[in-house]
Tab-separated table of C-alpha atoms in Angstrom:
chain	number	residue	atom	x	y	z
A	1	UNK	CA	-15.568	17.009	16.326
A	2	UNK	CA	-14.089	15.017	13.479
A	3	UNK	CA	-11.168	13.863	11.380
A	4	UNK	CA	-9.502	15.531	8.448
A	5	UNK	CA	-6.701	14.632	6.103
A	6	UNK	CA	-3.374	16.448	6.229
A	7	UNK	CA	-0.559	16.128	3.709
A	8	UNK	CA	1.512	13.089	4.685
A	9	UNK	CA	5.072	12.234	3.660
A	10	UNK	CA	5.264	9.633	0.905
A	11	UNK	CA	7.900	8.195	-1.369
A	12	UNK	CA	10.812	5.802	-1.363
A	13	UNK	CA	12.946	7.800	1.084
A	14	UNK	CA	10.233	7.882	3.750
A	15	UNK	CA	9.652	4.134	3.420
A	16	UNK	CA	13.355	3.310	3.591
A	17	UNK	CA	13.775	5.461	6.686
A	18	UNK	CA	10.788	3.765	8.278
A	19	UNK	CA	12.169	0.285	7.603
A	20	UNK	CA	15.609	1.278	8.865
A	21	UNK	CA	14.143	2.645	12.091
A	22	UNK	CA	12.009	-0.414	12.719
A	23	UNK	CA	14.789	-2.888	12.024
A	24	UNK	CA	17.183	-0.900	14.174
A	25	UNK	CA	14.693	-1.170	17.018
A	26	UNK	CA	14.262	-4.890	16.535
A	27	UNK	CA	17.916	-5.687	15.785
A	28	UNK	CA	16.556	-8.476	13.575
A	29	UNK	CA	13.591	-8.992	11.291
A	30	UNK	CA	11.187	-11.872	11.833
A	31	UNK	CA	8.968	-13.387	14.477
A	32	UNK	CA	7.147	-11.768	17.373
A	33	UNK	CA	6.669	-11.934	21.131
A	34	UNK	CA	3.148	-10.880	21.974
A	35	UNK	CA	2.354	-9.494	25.408
A	36	UNK	CA	-0.792	-9.284	27.521
A	37	UNK	CA	-3.182	-6.350	27.389
A	38	UNK	CA	-0.977	-3.339	28.169
A	39	UNK	CA	-3.685	-1.878	30.401
A	40	UNK	CA	-2.890	-4.672	32.876
A	41	UNK	CA	0.761	-3.596	33.126
A	42	UNK	CA	1.366	-2.068	36.561
A	43	UNK	CA	4.381	-0.024	37.581
A	44	UNK	CA	6.029	0.733	40.907
A	45	UNK	CA	7.055	4.365	41.243
A	46	UNK	CA	9.864	6.080	43.069
A	47	UNK	CA	9.615	9.260	45.115
A	48	UNK	CA	8.145	12.298	43.395
A	49	UNK	CA	10.556	14.963	42.246
A	50	UNK	CA	10.795	18.031	40.081
A	51	UNK	CA	9.816	17.504	36.463
A	52	UNK	CA	12.498	17.504	33.797
A	53	UNK	CA	12.119	19.897	30.884
A	54	UNK	CA	10.604	17.095	28.787
A	55	UNK	CA	8.263	15.977	31.555
A	56	UNK	CA	7.096	19.541	32.170
A	57	UNK	CA	6.352	19.877	28.457
A	58	UNK	CA	4.281	16.692	28.659
A	59	UNK	CA	2.420	18.053	31.701
A	60	UNK	CA	1.710	21.282	29.840
A	61	UNK	CA	0.221	19.229	27.006
A	62	UNK	CA	-2.040	17.481	29.510
A	63	UNK	CA	-3.226	20.809	30.916
A	64	UNK	CA	-3.963	22.152	27.441
A	65	UNK	CA	-5.755	18.959	26.478
A	66	UNK	CA	-7.876	19.097	29.640
A	67	UNK	CA	-8.958	22.615	28.726
A	68	UNK	CA	-9.761	21.520	25.163
A	69	UNK	CA	-11.740	18.542	26.465
A	70	UNK	CA	-13.881	20.817	28.630
A	71	UNK	CA	-14.729	22.953	25.614
A	72	UNK	CA	-15.556	19.959	23.419
A	73	UNK	CA	-17.709	18.369	26.112
A	74	UNK	CA	-19.597	21.605	26.727
A	75	UNK	CA	-20.168	22.142	23.016
A	76	UNK	CA	-18.250	25.426	22.849
A	77	UNK	CA	-15.623	23.817	20.594
A	78	UNK	CA	-15.599	20.935	18.117
A	79	UNK	CA	-11.809	20.519	17.852
A	80	UNK	CA	-10.775	17.548	19.975
A	81	UNK	CA	-7.392	16.874	18.374
A	82	UNK	CA	-5.340	17.291	21.529
A	83	UNK	CA	-7.747	15.097	23.495
A	84	UNK	CA	-7.702	12.006	21.259
A	85	UNK	CA	-3.953	12.270	20.743
A	86	UNK	CA	-3.020	13.037	24.353
A	87	UNK	CA	-1.321	9.744	25.283
A	88	UNK	CA	0.901	9.673	22.189
A	89	UNK	CA	1.687	13.384	22.400
A	90	UNK	CA	2.719	13.166	26.061
A	91	UNK	CA	4.826	10.059	25.409
A	92	UNK	CA	6.622	11.784	22.548
A	93	UNK	CA	7.413	14.767	24.770
A	94	UNK	CA	8.415	12.793	27.853
A	95	UNK	CA	10.446	10.043	26.182
A	96	UNK	CA	11.436	11.761	22.950
A	97	UNK	CA	12.809	9.631	20.129
A	98	UNK	CA	13.886	6.766	22.396
A	99	UNK	CA	10.935	4.729	21.212
A	100	UNK	CA	12.112	4.086	17.673
A	101	UNK	CA	8.766	2.685	16.602
A	102	UNK	CA	7.168	6.022	17.487
A	103	UNK	CA	9.480	7.758	15.034
A	104	UNK	CA	8.704	5.142	12.409
A	105	UNK	CA	4.973	5.582	12.858
A	106	UNK	CA	5.386	9.339	12.655
A	107	UNK	CA	7.440	8.987	9.485
A	108	UNK	CA	4.658	6.937	7.953
A	109	UNK	CA	2.209	9.756	8.617
A	110	UNK	CA	-0.141	7.901	10.948
A	111	UNK	CA	0.457	9.965	14.069
A	112	UNK	CA	-0.202	13.230	12.246
A	113	UNK	CA	-3.289	11.910	10.488
A	114	UNK	CA	-5.048	9.967	13.194
A	115	UNK	CA	-4.667	12.522	15.989
A	116	UNK	CA	-6.004	15.396	13.891
A	117	UNK	CA	-9.618	15.861	14.919
A	118	UNK	CA	-11.388	18.798	13.368
A	119	UNK	CA	-14.913	20.205	12.980
A	120	UNK	CA	-17.149	18.239	10.635
A	121	UNK	CA	-17.293	21.219	8.288
A	122	UNK	CA	-13.563	20.840	7.664
A	123	UNK	CA	-13.742	17.194	6.586
A	124	UNK	CA	-12.101	16.923	3.184
A	125	UNK	CA	-9.850	14.570	1.298
A	126	UNK	CA	-11.652	11.234	1.622
A	127	UNK	CA	-12.059	9.293	-1.623
A	128	UNK	CA	-15.793	9.117	-0.893
A	129	UNK	CA	-16.969	11.889	1.464
A	130	UNK	CA	-20.248	10.027	2.067
A	131	UNK	CA	-18.325	7.595	4.300
A	132	UNK	CA	-18.688	10.214	7.041
A	133	UNK	CA	-21.961	10.427	8.959
A	134	UNK	CA	-22.658	13.392	11.235
A	135	UNK	CA	-25.486	13.436	13.768
A	136	UNK	CA	-26.083	15.438	16.933
A	137	UNK	CA	-23.101	14.901	19.199
A	138	UNK	CA	-21.606	12.133	17.054
A	139	UNK	CA	-19.494	11.670	13.939
A	140	UNK	CA	-18.866	8.251	12.387
A	141	UNK	CA	-16.448	6.960	9.746
A	142	UNK	CA	-17.255	3.802	7.804
A	143	UNK	CA	-14.765	2.530	5.251
A	144	UNK	CA	-13.250	5.968	4.710
A	145	UNK	CA	-10.119	5.972	2.555
A	146	UNK	CA	-7.562	8.444	1.288
A	147	UNK	CA	-5.562	7.197	-1.704
A	148	UNK	CA	-2.107	8.658	-2.332
A	149	UNK	CA	-0.512	6.921	-5.310
A	150	UNK	CA	0.224	3.357	-4.159
A	151	UNK	CA	-0.461	4.297	-0.539
A	152	UNK	CA	-3.868	4.139	1.075
A	153	UNK	CA	-5.030	5.427	4.453
A	154	UNK	CA	-8.234	3.969	5.885
A	155	UNK	CA	-10.310	5.343	8.753
A	156	UNK	CA	-13.109	3.666	10.694
A	157	UNK	CA	-14.752	4.534	13.984
A	158	UNK	CA	-16.547	7.306	15.818
A	159	UNK	CA	-16.362	10.278	18.171
A	160	UNK	CA	-19.283	11.076	20.481
A	161	UNK	CA	-20.347	13.590	23.121
A	162	UNK	CA	-23.171	12.557	25.447
A	163	UNK	CA	-23.982	14.574	28.548
A	164	UNK	CA	-21.009	14.483	30.903
A	165	UNK	CA	-19.106	11.974	28.759
A	166	UNK	CA	-16.764	12.357	25.800
A	167	UNK	CA	-15.750	9.122	24.048
A	168	UNK	CA	-14.122	7.882	20.848
A	169	UNK	CA	-12.980	4.710	19.111
A	170	UNK	CA	-11.156	5.268	15.828
A	171	UNK	CA	-8.776	3.067	13.858
A	172	UNK	CA	-6.551	4.463	11.133
A	173	UNK	CA	-4.329	2.267	8.974
A	174	UNK	CA	-1.804	3.050	6.269
A	175	UNK	CA	-0.872	0.453	3.617
A	176	UNK	CA	2.110	1.181	1.392
A	177	UNK	CA	3.702	-0.922	-1.368
A	178	UNK	CA	7.061	-0.195	-3.008
A	179	UNK	CA	10.546	-1.514	-3.743
A	180	UNK	CA	9.767	-5.154	-3.035
A	181	UNK	CA	8.094	-4.777	0.343
A	182	UNK	CA	4.780	-3.975	1.953
A	183	UNK	CA	4.446	-1.617	4.907
A	184	UNK	CA	1.402	-1.536	7.177
A	185	UNK	CA	1.089	0.960	10.010
A	186	UNK	CA	-1.965	1.275	12.233
A	187	UNK	CA	-3.163	3.323	15.169
A	188	UNK	CA	-6.219	2.527	17.282
A	189	UNK	CA	-7.328	5.491	19.390
A	190	UNK	CA	-9.817	4.945	22.189
A	191	UNK	CA	-10.925	7.096	25.068
A	192	UNK	CA	-13.637	7.829	27.589
A	193	UNK	CA	-13.659	10.930	29.776
A	194	UNK	CA	-16.269	11.856	32.384
A	195	UNK	CA	-16.670	15.463	33.523
A	196	UNK	CA	-17.806	16.505	36.979
A	197	UNK	CA	-17.779	19.847	38.743
A	198	UNK	CA	-14.137	20.798	38.420
A	199	UNK	CA	-13.013	17.253	37.600
A	200	UNK	CA	-12.022	15.119	34.605
A	201	UNK	CA	-11.693	11.355	35.056
A	202	UNK	CA	-11.011	8.682	32.462
A	203	UNK	CA	-8.563	7.059	30.090
A	204	UNK	CA	-6.977	7.985	26.755
A	205	UNK	CA	-5.264	5.150	24.892
A	206	UNK	CA	-3.429	4.618	21.608
A	207	UNK	CA	-2.435	1.184	20.275
A	208	UNK	CA	0.146	1.490	17.508
A	209	UNK	CA	1.676	-1.168	15.270
A	210	UNK	CA	3.926	-1.475	12.236
A	211	UNK	CA	4.541	-4.498	10.011
A	212	UNK	CA	7.020	-4.889	7.160
A	213	UNK	CA	6.936	-7.793	4.703
A	214	UNK	CA	9.752	-8.484	2.248
A	215	UNK	CA	10.624	-11.520	0.131
A	216	UNK	CA	13.194	-12.523	2.750
A	217	UNK	CA	11.521	-11.768	6.058
A	218	UNK	CA	8.800	-9.994	7.949
A	219	UNK	CA	8.819	-8.001	11.151
A	220	UNK	CA	6.110	-6.677	13.445
A	221	UNK	CA	6.405	-4.327	16.400
A	222	UNK	CA	3.643	-2.798	18.478
A	223	UNK	CA	3.233	-0.684	21.587
A	224	UNK	CA	0.533	1.155	23.499
A	225	UNK	CA	0.480	4.511	25.224
A	226	UNK	CA	-2.093	4.960	27.982
A	227	UNK	CA	-2.982	8.048	29.999
A	228	UNK	CA	-5.203	7.599	33.072
A	229	UNK	CA	-6.612	10.929	34.227
A	230	UNK	CA	-7.984	11.898	37.638
A	231	UNK	CA	-7.680	15.664	37.433
A	232	UNK	CA	-9.053	18.739	39.166
A	233	UNK	CA	-9.306	22.060	37.346
A	234	UNK	CA	-10.422	25.617	37.947
A	235	UNK	CA	-12.731	25.818	34.934
A	236	UNK	CA	-10.487	28.381	33.280
A	237	UNK	CA	-7.998	26.101	31.562
A	238	UNK	CA	-5.786	25.329	34.549
A	239	UNK	CA	-5.228	21.938	36.199
A	240	UNK	CA	-4.990	22.545	39.946
A	241	UNK	CA	-4.763	19.053	41.424
A	242	UNK	CA	-5.048	15.344	40.853
A	243	UNK	CA	-2.917	12.872	38.967
A	244	UNK	CA	-2.221	11.526	35.505
A	245	UNK	CA	-0.430	8.220	34.969
A	246	UNK	CA	1.273	7.850	31.594
A	247	UNK	CA	2.377	4.377	30.490
A	248	UNK	CA	4.241	3.129	27.433
A	249	UNK	CA	4.012	-0.640	27.040
A	250	UNK	CA	5.473	-2.734	24.229
A	251	UNK	CA	2.960	-5.368	23.107
A	252	UNK	CA	4.925	-7.055	20.327
A	253	UNK	CA	8.686	-7.315	19.942
A	254	UNK	CA	10.894	-8.877	17.293
A	255	UNK	CA	13.646	-11.314	18.353
A	256	UNK	CA	16.707	-9.500	19.642
A	257	UNK	CA	14.870	-6.308	20.469
A	258	UNK	CA	16.159	-4.801	23.750
A	259	UNK	CA	13.810	-4.680	26.731
A	260	UNK	CA	15.857	-2.360	28.924
A	261	UNK	CA	16.967	1.243	28.824
A	262	UNK	CA	15.321	3.305	26.134
A	263	UNK	CA	13.357	0.268	24.900
A	264	UNK	CA	11.860	-0.683	28.269
A	265	UNK	CA	8.235	-0.425	29.261
A	266	UNK	CA	7.940	2.783	31.270
A	267	UNK	CA	5.585	4.828	33.388
A	268	UNK	CA	5.358	8.366	34.725
A	269	UNK	CA	3.006	9.570	37.461
A	270	UNK	CA	2.259	13.302	37.255
A	271	UNK	CA	0.857	14.945	40.409
A	272	UNK	CA	-0.387	18.536	40.296
A	273	UNK	CA	0.262	20.724	43.340
A	274	UNK	CA	-1.441	23.795	41.910
A	275	UNK	CA	-1.981	25.586	38.622
A	276	UNK	CA	0.956	24.639	36.397
A	277	UNK	CA	2.850	23.119	39.347
A	278	UNK	CA	3.572	19.419	38.880
A	279	UNK	CA	5.893	16.813	40.390
A	280	UNK	CA	6.712	13.508	38.706
A	281	UNK	CA	7.293	9.972	39.964
A	282	UNK	CA	9.138	7.617	37.608
A	283	UNK	CA	8.722	3.870	37.263
A	284	UNK	CA	11.454	1.766	38.870
Protein backbone atom coordinates (compact mmCIF):
# COMPACT_ATOMS: atom_id res chain seq x y z
CA UNK A 1 0.00 0.00 0.00
CA UNK A 2 2.06 2.92 -1.22
CA UNK A 3 3.17 5.32 -3.92
CA UNK A 4 5.83 4.91 -6.56
CA UNK A 5 7.25 7.09 -9.27
CA UNK A 6 6.59 6.34 -12.93
CA UNK A 7 8.26 8.02 -15.89
CA UNK A 8 6.36 11.24 -16.61
CA UNK A 9 6.33 13.30 -19.80
CA UNK A 10 8.53 16.39 -19.62
CA UNK A 11 9.84 19.01 -21.99
CA UNK A 12 8.75 22.08 -23.88
CA UNK A 13 6.19 20.30 -26.07
CA UNK A 14 4.32 18.84 -23.10
CA UNK A 15 4.20 22.22 -21.37
CA UNK A 16 3.00 24.03 -24.49
CA UNK A 17 0.27 21.47 -25.03
CA UNK A 18 -0.79 21.81 -21.41
CA UNK A 19 -1.01 25.60 -21.65
CA UNK A 20 -2.91 25.40 -24.93
CA UNK A 21 -5.43 22.98 -23.44
CA UNK A 22 -5.98 25.06 -20.33
CA UNK A 23 -6.37 28.33 -22.20
CA UNK A 24 -8.71 26.70 -24.68
CA UNK A 25 -10.87 25.59 -21.77
CA UNK A 26 -10.87 29.03 -20.21
CA UNK A 27 -11.17 31.01 -23.46
CA UNK A 28 -9.15 33.70 -21.68
CA UNK A 29 -6.31 33.82 -19.18
CA UNK A 30 -6.68 35.68 -15.90
CA UNK A 31 -8.90 35.84 -12.86
CA UNK A 32 -10.98 33.16 -11.18
CA UNK A 33 -14.49 32.33 -10.00
CA UNK A 34 -14.27 30.14 -6.94
CA UNK A 35 -17.15 27.85 -6.04
CA UNK A 36 -18.37 26.26 -2.82
CA UNK A 37 -17.21 22.87 -1.61
CA UNK A 38 -18.03 20.54 -4.51
CA UNK A 39 -19.28 17.89 -2.09
CA UNK A 40 -22.27 20.16 -1.44
CA UNK A 41 -23.24 20.17 -5.13
CA UNK A 42 -26.44 18.16 -5.57
CA UNK A 43 -27.85 16.91 -8.85
CA UNK A 44 -31.32 15.95 -10.02
CA UNK A 45 -31.34 12.79 -12.12
CA UNK A 46 -33.51 11.61 -14.96
CA UNK A 47 -34.92 8.12 -15.41
CA UNK A 48 -32.45 5.25 -15.39
CA UNK A 49 -31.53 3.74 -18.72
CA UNK A 50 -29.05 1.44 -20.36
CA UNK A 51 -25.42 2.45 -19.94
CA UNK A 52 -23.53 3.83 -22.91
CA UNK A 53 -20.28 2.15 -23.89
CA UNK A 54 -18.33 4.78 -21.94
CA UNK A 55 -20.58 4.52 -18.89
CA UNK A 56 -20.34 0.72 -18.90
CA UNK A 57 -16.55 1.02 -19.00
CA UNK A 58 -16.72 3.34 -15.98
CA UNK A 59 -18.97 0.85 -14.16
CA UNK A 60 -16.52 -1.95 -14.93
CA UNK A 61 -13.75 0.16 -13.38
CA UNK A 62 -15.86 0.56 -10.25
CA UNK A 63 -16.41 -3.19 -10.01
CA UNK A 64 -12.70 -3.88 -10.41
CA UNK A 65 -11.83 -1.22 -7.86
CA UNK A 66 -14.31 -2.67 -5.37
CA UNK A 67 -12.63 -6.05 -5.71
CA UNK A 68 -9.19 -4.47 -5.26
CA UNK A 69 -10.41 -2.57 -2.19
CA UNK A 70 -11.61 -5.80 -0.58
CA UNK A 71 -8.19 -7.36 -1.06
CA UNK A 72 -6.34 -4.33 0.30
CA UNK A 73 -8.64 -4.08 3.32
CA UNK A 74 -8.27 -7.78 4.09
CA UNK A 75 -4.49 -7.61 3.76
CA UNK A 76 -4.30 -10.07 0.86
CA UNK A 77 -3.03 -7.30 -1.44
CA UNK A 78 -1.11 -4.06 -0.96
CA UNK A 79 -1.84 -2.51 -4.37
CA UNK A 80 -4.59 0.08 -3.94
CA UNK A 81 -3.99 2.06 -7.14
CA UNK A 82 -7.44 1.56 -8.60
CA UNK A 83 -9.07 2.46 -5.28
CA UNK A 84 -7.42 5.85 -4.69
CA UNK A 85 -7.80 6.81 -8.34
CA UNK A 86 -11.37 5.56 -8.80
CA UNK A 87 -13.18 8.91 -9.10
CA UNK A 88 -10.77 10.32 -11.70
CA UNK A 89 -10.60 7.05 -13.63
CA UNK A 90 -14.39 6.74 -13.84
CA UNK A 91 -14.76 10.39 -14.86
CA UNK A 92 -12.20 9.95 -17.63
CA UNK A 93 -14.06 6.91 -18.95
CA UNK A 94 -17.56 8.35 -18.65
CA UNK A 95 -16.88 11.87 -19.91
CA UNK A 96 -13.76 11.29 -21.99
CA UNK A 97 -11.73 14.30 -23.07
CA UNK A 98 -14.60 16.77 -22.69
CA UNK A 99 -13.06 18.07 -19.50
CA UNK A 100 -10.06 19.80 -21.02
CA UNK A 101 -8.42 20.37 -17.65
CA UNK A 102 -8.37 16.60 -17.13
CA UNK A 103 -6.32 16.21 -20.30
CA UNK A 104 -4.02 19.00 -19.19
CA UNK A 105 -3.47 17.40 -15.80
CA UNK A 106 -2.80 14.07 -17.48
CA UNK A 107 -0.32 15.71 -19.84
CA UNK A 108 1.51 17.15 -16.86
CA UNK A 109 1.91 13.66 -15.42
CA UNK A 110 -0.03 14.18 -12.20
CA UNK A 111 -2.85 11.74 -12.87
CA UNK A 112 -0.44 8.92 -13.69
CA UNK A 113 1.80 9.63 -10.71
CA UNK A 114 -0.66 10.32 -7.94
CA UNK A 115 -3.04 7.43 -8.64
CA UNK A 116 -0.26 4.84 -8.75
CA UNK A 117 -0.29 3.12 -5.37
CA UNK A 118 2.08 0.22 -5.00
CA UNK A 119 3.53 -2.03 -2.29
CA UNK A 120 6.02 -0.33 0.01
CA UNK A 121 8.76 -2.62 -1.28
CA UNK A 122 8.39 -1.04 -4.72
CA UNK A 123 8.90 2.54 -3.53
CA UNK A 124 11.72 4.03 -5.58
CA UNK A 125 12.61 7.30 -7.22
CA UNK A 126 12.23 9.80 -4.38
CA UNK A 127 15.14 12.21 -3.95
CA UNK A 128 15.33 11.12 -0.31
CA UNK A 129 13.79 7.68 0.29
CA UNK A 130 13.73 8.31 4.05
CA UNK A 131 10.75 10.64 3.49
CA UNK A 132 8.61 7.48 3.46
CA UNK A 133 7.61 5.90 6.76
CA UNK A 134 6.06 2.43 6.83
CA UNK A 135 4.33 1.00 9.90
CA UNK A 136 1.76 -1.75 10.36
CA UNK A 137 -1.23 -0.88 8.20
CA UNK A 138 0.04 2.61 7.35
CA UNK A 139 2.43 4.35 4.98
CA UNK A 140 3.24 8.06 5.26
CA UNK A 141 4.97 10.56 2.97
CA UNK A 142 6.55 13.69 4.42
CA UNK A 143 8.19 16.18 2.07
CA UNK A 144 8.86 13.54 -0.58
CA UNK A 145 10.16 14.93 -3.87
CA UNK A 146 11.12 13.67 -7.29
CA UNK A 147 13.30 16.08 -9.27
CA UNK A 148 13.28 15.87 -13.07
CA UNK A 149 15.48 18.62 -14.51
CA UNK A 150 13.65 21.89 -13.79
CA UNK A 151 10.49 20.01 -12.80
CA UNK A 152 9.76 18.80 -9.30
CA UNK A 153 7.01 16.50 -8.04
CA UNK A 154 6.20 16.60 -4.33
CA UNK A 155 4.17 14.08 -2.35
CA UNK A 156 2.74 14.38 1.16
CA UNK A 157 0.13 12.36 2.99
CA UNK A 158 -0.76 8.85 4.06
CA UNK A 159 -2.60 5.62 3.32
CA UNK A 160 -3.98 3.50 6.18
CA UNK A 161 -5.86 0.26 6.81
CA UNK A 162 -7.55 -0.12 10.19
CA UNK A 163 -10.01 -2.93 10.83
CA UNK A 164 -13.01 -2.50 8.55
CA UNK A 165 -11.81 0.87 7.23
CA UNK A 166 -9.49 1.86 4.40
CA UNK A 167 -8.56 5.55 4.22
CA UNK A 168 -6.08 7.90 2.54
CA UNK A 169 -5.19 11.57 2.23
CA UNK A 170 -2.40 12.32 -0.24
CA UNK A 171 -1.44 15.50 -2.07
CA UNK A 172 0.84 15.46 -5.09
CA UNK A 173 2.02 18.64 -6.81
CA UNK A 174 4.11 19.25 -9.90
CA UNK A 175 6.03 22.53 -10.38
CA UNK A 176 7.54 23.22 -13.78
CA UNK A 177 9.47 26.26 -15.06
CA UNK A 178 10.33 26.93 -18.71
CA UNK A 179 9.97 29.34 -21.62
CA UNK A 180 8.93 32.34 -19.55
CA UNK A 181 6.16 30.74 -17.52
CA UNK A 182 5.56 28.67 -14.43
CA UNK A 183 3.17 25.72 -14.36
CA UNK A 184 1.76 24.25 -11.16
CA UNK A 185 -0.50 21.20 -11.19
CA UNK A 186 -1.83 19.52 -8.06
CA UNK A 187 -4.03 16.61 -7.10
CA UNK A 188 -5.43 15.98 -3.62
CA UNK A 189 -6.72 12.43 -3.20
CA UNK A 190 -8.87 11.59 -0.21
CA UNK A 191 -11.03 8.62 0.63
CA UNK A 192 -12.66 6.58 3.35
CA UNK A 193 -14.28 3.20 2.73
CA UNK A 194 -15.99 1.00 5.31
CA UNK A 195 -16.43 -2.73 4.69
CA UNK A 196 -19.30 -4.80 6.02
CA UNK A 197 -20.48 -8.30 5.20
CA UNK A 198 -20.92 -8.05 1.46
CA UNK A 199 -20.95 -4.24 1.45
CA UNK A 200 -18.66 -1.29 0.70
CA UNK A 201 -19.75 2.20 1.74
CA UNK A 202 -17.84 5.47 1.53
CA UNK A 203 -16.42 8.22 -0.63
CA UNK A 204 -13.47 8.57 -3.01
CA UNK A 205 -12.54 12.12 -3.99
CA UNK A 206 -9.93 13.89 -6.11
CA UNK A 207 -9.42 17.67 -6.12
CA UNK A 208 -7.36 18.76 -9.12
CA UNK A 209 -6.00 22.18 -10.06
CA UNK A 210 -3.70 23.80 -12.59
CA UNK A 211 -2.18 27.28 -12.55
CA UNK A 212 -0.12 29.01 -15.24
CA UNK A 213 1.81 32.24 -14.64
CA UNK A 214 3.36 34.25 -17.46
CA UNK A 215 4.71 37.80 -17.64
CA UNK A 216 1.42 38.90 -19.20
CA UNK A 217 -1.22 36.97 -17.30
CA UNK A 218 -2.09 34.10 -15.03
CA UNK A 219 -4.86 31.54 -15.13
CA UNK A 220 -6.19 29.00 -12.65
CA UNK A 221 -8.73 26.24 -13.16
CA UNK A 222 -9.80 23.55 -10.74
CA UNK A 223 -12.36 20.77 -10.50
CA UNK A 224 -13.24 17.84 -8.27
CA UNK A 225 -14.37 14.32 -9.03
CA UNK A 226 -16.31 12.53 -6.29
CA UNK A 227 -17.55 8.95 -6.13
CA UNK A 228 -20.01 8.03 -3.37
CA UNK A 229 -20.26 4.27 -2.97
CA UNK A 230 -23.04 2.20 -1.40
CA UNK A 231 -22.35 -1.17 -2.98
CA UNK A 232 -23.20 -4.81 -2.42
CA UNK A 233 -20.88 -7.57 -3.63
CA UNK A 234 -20.64 -11.34 -3.67
CA UNK A 235 -17.16 -11.52 -2.16
CA UNK A 236 -15.73 -12.88 -5.39
CA UNK A 237 -15.05 -9.65 -7.25
CA UNK A 238 -18.57 -8.95 -8.49
CA UNK A 239 -20.80 -6.01 -7.57
CA UNK A 240 -24.36 -7.34 -7.30
CA UNK A 241 -26.36 -4.36 -6.07
CA UNK A 242 -26.31 -0.86 -4.67
CA UNK A 243 -25.41 2.48 -6.16
CA UNK A 244 -22.47 4.71 -6.99
CA UNK A 245 -22.90 8.43 -7.64
CA UNK A 246 -20.15 10.02 -9.71
CA UNK A 247 -19.89 13.82 -9.77
CA UNK A 248 -17.62 16.21 -11.64
CA UNK A 249 -17.76 19.74 -10.23
CA UNK A 250 -15.75 22.74 -11.40
CA UNK A 251 -14.46 24.70 -8.40
CA UNK A 252 -12.54 27.47 -10.16
CA UNK A 253 -13.13 28.89 -13.62
CA UNK A 254 -11.38 31.58 -15.63
CA UNK A 255 -13.44 34.42 -17.16
CA UNK A 256 -15.15 33.34 -20.36
CA UNK A 257 -15.00 29.65 -19.58
CA UNK A 258 -18.23 27.89 -20.68
CA UNK A 259 -20.49 26.42 -18.00
CA UNK A 260 -22.73 24.37 -20.26
CA UNK A 261 -22.36 21.37 -22.51
CA UNK A 262 -19.06 19.57 -22.18
CA UNK A 263 -17.86 22.10 -19.57
CA UNK A 264 -20.87 21.79 -17.25
CA UNK A 265 -20.89 20.27 -13.80
CA UNK A 266 -22.25 16.75 -14.24
CA UNK A 267 -23.39 13.69 -12.36
CA UNK A 268 -24.07 10.04 -13.08
CA UNK A 269 -25.93 7.62 -10.81
CA UNK A 270 -24.97 3.97 -11.41
CA UNK A 271 -27.40 1.33 -10.08
CA UNK A 272 -26.43 -2.35 -10.15
CA UNK A 273 -29.17 -4.87 -10.93
CA UNK A 274 -26.91 -7.90 -10.64
CA UNK A 275 -23.36 -8.99 -11.34
CA UNK A 276 -22.10 -6.76 -14.15
CA UNK A 277 -25.62 -5.45 -14.85
CA UNK A 278 -25.91 -1.69 -14.37
CA UNK A 279 -28.33 1.07 -15.37
CA UNK A 280 -27.42 4.76 -15.33
CA UNK A 281 -29.31 7.94 -14.45
CA UNK A 282 -27.87 11.19 -15.80
CA UNK A 283 -28.01 14.63 -14.23
CA UNK A 284 -30.54 17.03 -15.75
